[in-house]
mmCIF file of C-alpha atoms in Angstrom:
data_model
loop_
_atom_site.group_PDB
_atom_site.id
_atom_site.type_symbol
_atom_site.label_atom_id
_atom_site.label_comp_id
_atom_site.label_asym_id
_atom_site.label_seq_id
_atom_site.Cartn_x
_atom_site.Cartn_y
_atom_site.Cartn_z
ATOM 1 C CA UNK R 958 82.887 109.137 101.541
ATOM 2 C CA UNK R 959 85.105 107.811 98.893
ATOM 3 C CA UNK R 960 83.881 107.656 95.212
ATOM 4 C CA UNK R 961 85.129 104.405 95.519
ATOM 5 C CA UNK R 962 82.364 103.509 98.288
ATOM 6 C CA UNK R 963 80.424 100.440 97.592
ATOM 7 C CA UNK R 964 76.454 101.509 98.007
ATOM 8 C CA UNK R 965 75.264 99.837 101.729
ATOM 9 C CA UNK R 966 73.149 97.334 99.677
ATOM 10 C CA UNK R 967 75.591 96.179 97.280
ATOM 11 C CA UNK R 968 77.712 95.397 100.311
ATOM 12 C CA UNK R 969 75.238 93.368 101.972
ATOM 13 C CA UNK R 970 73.995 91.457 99.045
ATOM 14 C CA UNK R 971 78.228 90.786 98.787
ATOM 15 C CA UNK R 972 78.813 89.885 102.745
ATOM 16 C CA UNK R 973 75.248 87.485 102.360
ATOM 17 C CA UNK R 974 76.769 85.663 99.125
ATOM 18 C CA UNK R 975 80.252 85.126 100.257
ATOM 19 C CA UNK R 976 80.816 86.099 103.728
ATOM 20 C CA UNK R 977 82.039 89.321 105.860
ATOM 21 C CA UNK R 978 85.270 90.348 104.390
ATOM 22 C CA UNK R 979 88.900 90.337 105.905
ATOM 23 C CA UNK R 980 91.254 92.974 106.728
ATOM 24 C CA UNK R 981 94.361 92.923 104.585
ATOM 25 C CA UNK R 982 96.205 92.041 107.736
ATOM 26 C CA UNK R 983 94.079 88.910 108.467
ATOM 27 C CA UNK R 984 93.649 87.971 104.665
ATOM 28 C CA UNK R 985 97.632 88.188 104.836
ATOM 29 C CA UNK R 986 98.270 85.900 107.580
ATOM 30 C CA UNK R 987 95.925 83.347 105.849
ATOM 31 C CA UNK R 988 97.024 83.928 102.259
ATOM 32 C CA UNK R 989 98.177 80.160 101.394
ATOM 33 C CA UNK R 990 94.591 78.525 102.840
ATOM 34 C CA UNK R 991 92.588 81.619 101.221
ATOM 35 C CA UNK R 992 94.232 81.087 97.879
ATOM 36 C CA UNK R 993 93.906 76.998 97.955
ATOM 37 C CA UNK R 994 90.200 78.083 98.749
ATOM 38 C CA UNK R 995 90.192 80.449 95.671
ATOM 39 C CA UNK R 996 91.329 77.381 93.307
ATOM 40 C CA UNK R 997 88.545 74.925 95.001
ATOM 41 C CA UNK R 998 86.260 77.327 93.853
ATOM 42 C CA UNK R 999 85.700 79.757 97.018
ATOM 43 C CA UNK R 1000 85.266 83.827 96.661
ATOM 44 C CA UNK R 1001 87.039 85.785 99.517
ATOM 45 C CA UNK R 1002 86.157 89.665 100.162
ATOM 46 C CA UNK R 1003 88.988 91.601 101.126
ATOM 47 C CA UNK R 1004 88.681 95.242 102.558
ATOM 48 C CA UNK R 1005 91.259 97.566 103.169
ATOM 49 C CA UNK R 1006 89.900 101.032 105.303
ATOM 50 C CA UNK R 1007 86.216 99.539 105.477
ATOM 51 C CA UNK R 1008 85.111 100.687 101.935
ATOM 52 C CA UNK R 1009 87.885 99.387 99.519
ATOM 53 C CA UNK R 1010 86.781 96.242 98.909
ATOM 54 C CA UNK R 1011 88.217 93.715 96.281
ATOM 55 C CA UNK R 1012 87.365 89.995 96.027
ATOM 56 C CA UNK R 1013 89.732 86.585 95.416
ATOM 57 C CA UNK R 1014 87.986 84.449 93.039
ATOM 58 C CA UNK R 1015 88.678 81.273 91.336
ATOM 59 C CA UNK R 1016 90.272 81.403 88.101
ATOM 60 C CA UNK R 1017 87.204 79.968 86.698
ATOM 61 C CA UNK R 1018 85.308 82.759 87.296
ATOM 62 C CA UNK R 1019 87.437 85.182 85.611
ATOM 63 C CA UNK R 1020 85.542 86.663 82.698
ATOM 64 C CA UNK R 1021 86.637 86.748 78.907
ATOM 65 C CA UNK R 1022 90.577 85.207 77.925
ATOM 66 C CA UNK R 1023 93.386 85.090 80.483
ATOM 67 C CA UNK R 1024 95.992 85.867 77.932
ATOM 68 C CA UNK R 1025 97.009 89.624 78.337
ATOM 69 C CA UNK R 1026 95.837 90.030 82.328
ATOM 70 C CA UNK R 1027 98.615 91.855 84.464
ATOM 71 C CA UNK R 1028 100.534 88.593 86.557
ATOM 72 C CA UNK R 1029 101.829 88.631 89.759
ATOM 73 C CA UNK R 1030 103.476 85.722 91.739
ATOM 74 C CA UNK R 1031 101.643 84.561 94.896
ATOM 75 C CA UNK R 1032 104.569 85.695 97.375
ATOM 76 C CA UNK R 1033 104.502 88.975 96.135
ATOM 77 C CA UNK R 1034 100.826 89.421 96.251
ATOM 78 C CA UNK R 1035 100.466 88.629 99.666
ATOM 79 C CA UNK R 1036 103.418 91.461 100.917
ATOM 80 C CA UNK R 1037 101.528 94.151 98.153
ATOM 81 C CA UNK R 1038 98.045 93.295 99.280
ATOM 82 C CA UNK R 1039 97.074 96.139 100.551
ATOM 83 C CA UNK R 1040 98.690 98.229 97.792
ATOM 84 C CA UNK R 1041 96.742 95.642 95.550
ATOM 85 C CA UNK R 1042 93.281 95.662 96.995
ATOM 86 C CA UNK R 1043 93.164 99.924 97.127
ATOM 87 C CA UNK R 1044 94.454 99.621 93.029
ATOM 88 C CA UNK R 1045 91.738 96.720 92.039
ATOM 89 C CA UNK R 1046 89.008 99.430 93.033
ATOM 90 C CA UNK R 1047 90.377 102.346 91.225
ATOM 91 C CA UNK R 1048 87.513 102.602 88.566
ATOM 92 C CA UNK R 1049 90.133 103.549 85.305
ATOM 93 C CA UNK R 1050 91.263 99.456 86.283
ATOM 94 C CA UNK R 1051 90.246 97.705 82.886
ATOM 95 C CA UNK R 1052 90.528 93.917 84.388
ATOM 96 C CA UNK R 1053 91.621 91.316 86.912
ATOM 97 C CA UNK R 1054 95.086 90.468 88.255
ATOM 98 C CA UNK R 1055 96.043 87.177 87.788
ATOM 99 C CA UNK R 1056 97.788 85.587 90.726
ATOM 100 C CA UNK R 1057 99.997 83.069 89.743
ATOM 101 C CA UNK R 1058 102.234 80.032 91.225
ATOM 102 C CA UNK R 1059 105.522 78.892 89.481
ATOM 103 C CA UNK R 1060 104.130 80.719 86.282
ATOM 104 C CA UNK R 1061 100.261 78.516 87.303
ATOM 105 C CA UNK R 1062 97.243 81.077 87.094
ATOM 106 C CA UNK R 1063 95.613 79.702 90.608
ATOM 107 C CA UNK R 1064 93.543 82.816 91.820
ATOM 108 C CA UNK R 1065 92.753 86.418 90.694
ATOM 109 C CA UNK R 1066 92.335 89.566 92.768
ATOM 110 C CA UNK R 1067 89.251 92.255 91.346
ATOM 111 C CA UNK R 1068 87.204 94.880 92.540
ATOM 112 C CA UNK R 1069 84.312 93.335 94.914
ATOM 113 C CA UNK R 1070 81.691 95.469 92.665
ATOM 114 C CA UNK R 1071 82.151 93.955 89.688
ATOM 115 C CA UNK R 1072 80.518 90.798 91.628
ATOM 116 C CA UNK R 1073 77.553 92.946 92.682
ATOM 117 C CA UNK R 1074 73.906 92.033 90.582
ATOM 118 C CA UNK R 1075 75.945 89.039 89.353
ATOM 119 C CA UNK R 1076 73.766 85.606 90.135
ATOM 120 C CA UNK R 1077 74.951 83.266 92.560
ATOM 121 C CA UNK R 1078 76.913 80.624 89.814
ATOM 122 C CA UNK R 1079 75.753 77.760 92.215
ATOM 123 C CA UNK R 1080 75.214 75.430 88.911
ATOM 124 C CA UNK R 1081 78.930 76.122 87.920
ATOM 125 C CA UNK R 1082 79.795 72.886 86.019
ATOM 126 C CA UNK R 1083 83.023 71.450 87.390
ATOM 127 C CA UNK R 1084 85.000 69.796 84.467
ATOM 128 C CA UNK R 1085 86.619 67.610 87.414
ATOM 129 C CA UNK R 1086 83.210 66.272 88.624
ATOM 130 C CA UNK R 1087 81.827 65.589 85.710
ATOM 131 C CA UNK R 1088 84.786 63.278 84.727
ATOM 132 C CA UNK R 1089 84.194 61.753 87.942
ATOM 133 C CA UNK R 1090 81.087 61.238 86.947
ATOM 134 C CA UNK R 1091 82.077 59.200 83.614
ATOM 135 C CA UNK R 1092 81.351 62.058 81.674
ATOM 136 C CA UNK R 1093 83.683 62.743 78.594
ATOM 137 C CA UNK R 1094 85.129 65.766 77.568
ATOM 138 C CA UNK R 1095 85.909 66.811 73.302
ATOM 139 C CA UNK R 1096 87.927 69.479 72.656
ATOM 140 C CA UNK R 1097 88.006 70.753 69.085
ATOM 141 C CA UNK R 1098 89.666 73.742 67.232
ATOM 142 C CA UNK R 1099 86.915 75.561 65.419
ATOM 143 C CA UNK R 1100 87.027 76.759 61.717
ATOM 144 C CA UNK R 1101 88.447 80.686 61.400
ATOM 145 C CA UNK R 1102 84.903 81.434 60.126
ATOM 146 C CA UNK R 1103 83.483 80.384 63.414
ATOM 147 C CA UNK R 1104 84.251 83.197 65.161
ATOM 148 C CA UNK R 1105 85.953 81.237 68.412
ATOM 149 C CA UNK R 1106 88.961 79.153 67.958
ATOM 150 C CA UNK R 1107 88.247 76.775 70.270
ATOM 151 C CA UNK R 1108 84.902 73.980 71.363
ATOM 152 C CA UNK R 1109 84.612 71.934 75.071
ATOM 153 C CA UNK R 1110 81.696 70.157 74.529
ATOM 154 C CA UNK R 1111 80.547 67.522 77.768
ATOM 155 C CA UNK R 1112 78.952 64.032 76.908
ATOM 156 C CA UNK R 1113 77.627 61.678 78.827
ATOM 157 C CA UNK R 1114 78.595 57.856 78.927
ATOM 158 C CA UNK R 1115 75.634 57.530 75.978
ATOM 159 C CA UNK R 1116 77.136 60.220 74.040
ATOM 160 C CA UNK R 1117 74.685 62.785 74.331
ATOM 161 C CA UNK R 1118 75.434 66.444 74.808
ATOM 162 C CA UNK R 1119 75.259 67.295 78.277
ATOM 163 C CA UNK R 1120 77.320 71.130 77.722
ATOM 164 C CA UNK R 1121 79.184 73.105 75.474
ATOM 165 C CA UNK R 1122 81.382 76.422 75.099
ATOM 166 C CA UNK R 1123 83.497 78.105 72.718
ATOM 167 C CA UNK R 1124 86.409 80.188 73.091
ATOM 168 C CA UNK R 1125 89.605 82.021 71.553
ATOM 169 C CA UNK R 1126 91.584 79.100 74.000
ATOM 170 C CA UNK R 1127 91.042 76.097 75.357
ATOM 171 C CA UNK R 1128 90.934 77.248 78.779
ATOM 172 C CA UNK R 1129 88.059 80.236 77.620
ATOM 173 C CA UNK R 1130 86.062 77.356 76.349
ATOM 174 C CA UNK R 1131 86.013 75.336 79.200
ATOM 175 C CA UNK R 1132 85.205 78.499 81.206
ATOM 176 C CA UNK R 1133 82.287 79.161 79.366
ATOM 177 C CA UNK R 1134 80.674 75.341 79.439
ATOM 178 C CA UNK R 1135 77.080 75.785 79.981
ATOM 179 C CA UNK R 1136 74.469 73.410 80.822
ATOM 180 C CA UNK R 1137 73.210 72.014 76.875
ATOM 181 C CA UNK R 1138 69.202 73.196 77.086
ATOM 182 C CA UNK R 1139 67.158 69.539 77.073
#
């Protein structure tokens, strides 16, 4: 067994949140519909010799700021995947890969166990749909003193305080909306 291994119920809890994962091969042939997938919010588990497992996420649900993640186009991705998926489960690996297109964070590749004991996000605001909606969206820099640079707070069409997160960017702080307790 590999150090590496992912424990048989870590995998299962994995498989029964987002599916049974891919080969590299089959992820590969499928890269451009997995990746649009990835940015409508979908997780993909990708294995490479049955126990190296990494996962495609959504750029929302890439933790902490994006600034000063290793990059890597789409294109080139897809021909390193295998390369990529056996490095994202290396333990020393200190964070996600950011997959870009034409310089556009759209998906990132990490280790499938960093999802494991993680809740099911299946309240995930979605900035989108809550526009939609009518809601309105404020943006504000934040005093140095604050701590975070950076505010998203979500109000309703009466102005009420339906969310909120903070943030060193703007992109962190709409990450982090939560649902405003009420």
């Amino acid at each position: 067994m590999s150090p590496h291994d992912l424990a048989p119920s870590v995998s299962a809890d994995l498989v029964a949140r987002f599916g049974a994962p891919l080969g590299v091969e089959e992820a590969r042939a499928h890269w451009g519909r997995l990746t649009r997938a990835a940015q409508d919010g979908a997780t993909t588990l990708i294995t490479r010799e049955r126990w190296e497992w990494a996962a495609l996420i959504p750029v929302t649900e890439v933790p902490g700021p994006l600034t000063g993640l290793a990059v890597l186009p789409l294109s080139t991705a897809r021909r390193k995947l295998g390369d990529l998926v056996r490095q994202a489960t290396l333990p020393y690996e200190d964070g996600p890969l950011l997959l870009t297109r034409h310089r556009t964070p759209v998906a990132a590749l990490i280790a499938a166990r960093s999802l494991a004991g993680q809740e099911a996000r299946e309240h995930r605001l979605v900035v989108e749909d809550l526009l939609r909606d009518g809601h309105t969206v404020v943006l504000s820099r934040l005093p140095v003193a604050a701590g975070s640079a950076y505010s998203a707070v979500v109000r309703d069409a009466g102005g009420a305080d339906v969310a909120a997160g903070t943030g060193d960017s703007v992109d962190e702080a709409l990450r982090r909306l939560q649902q405003a307790e009420g």
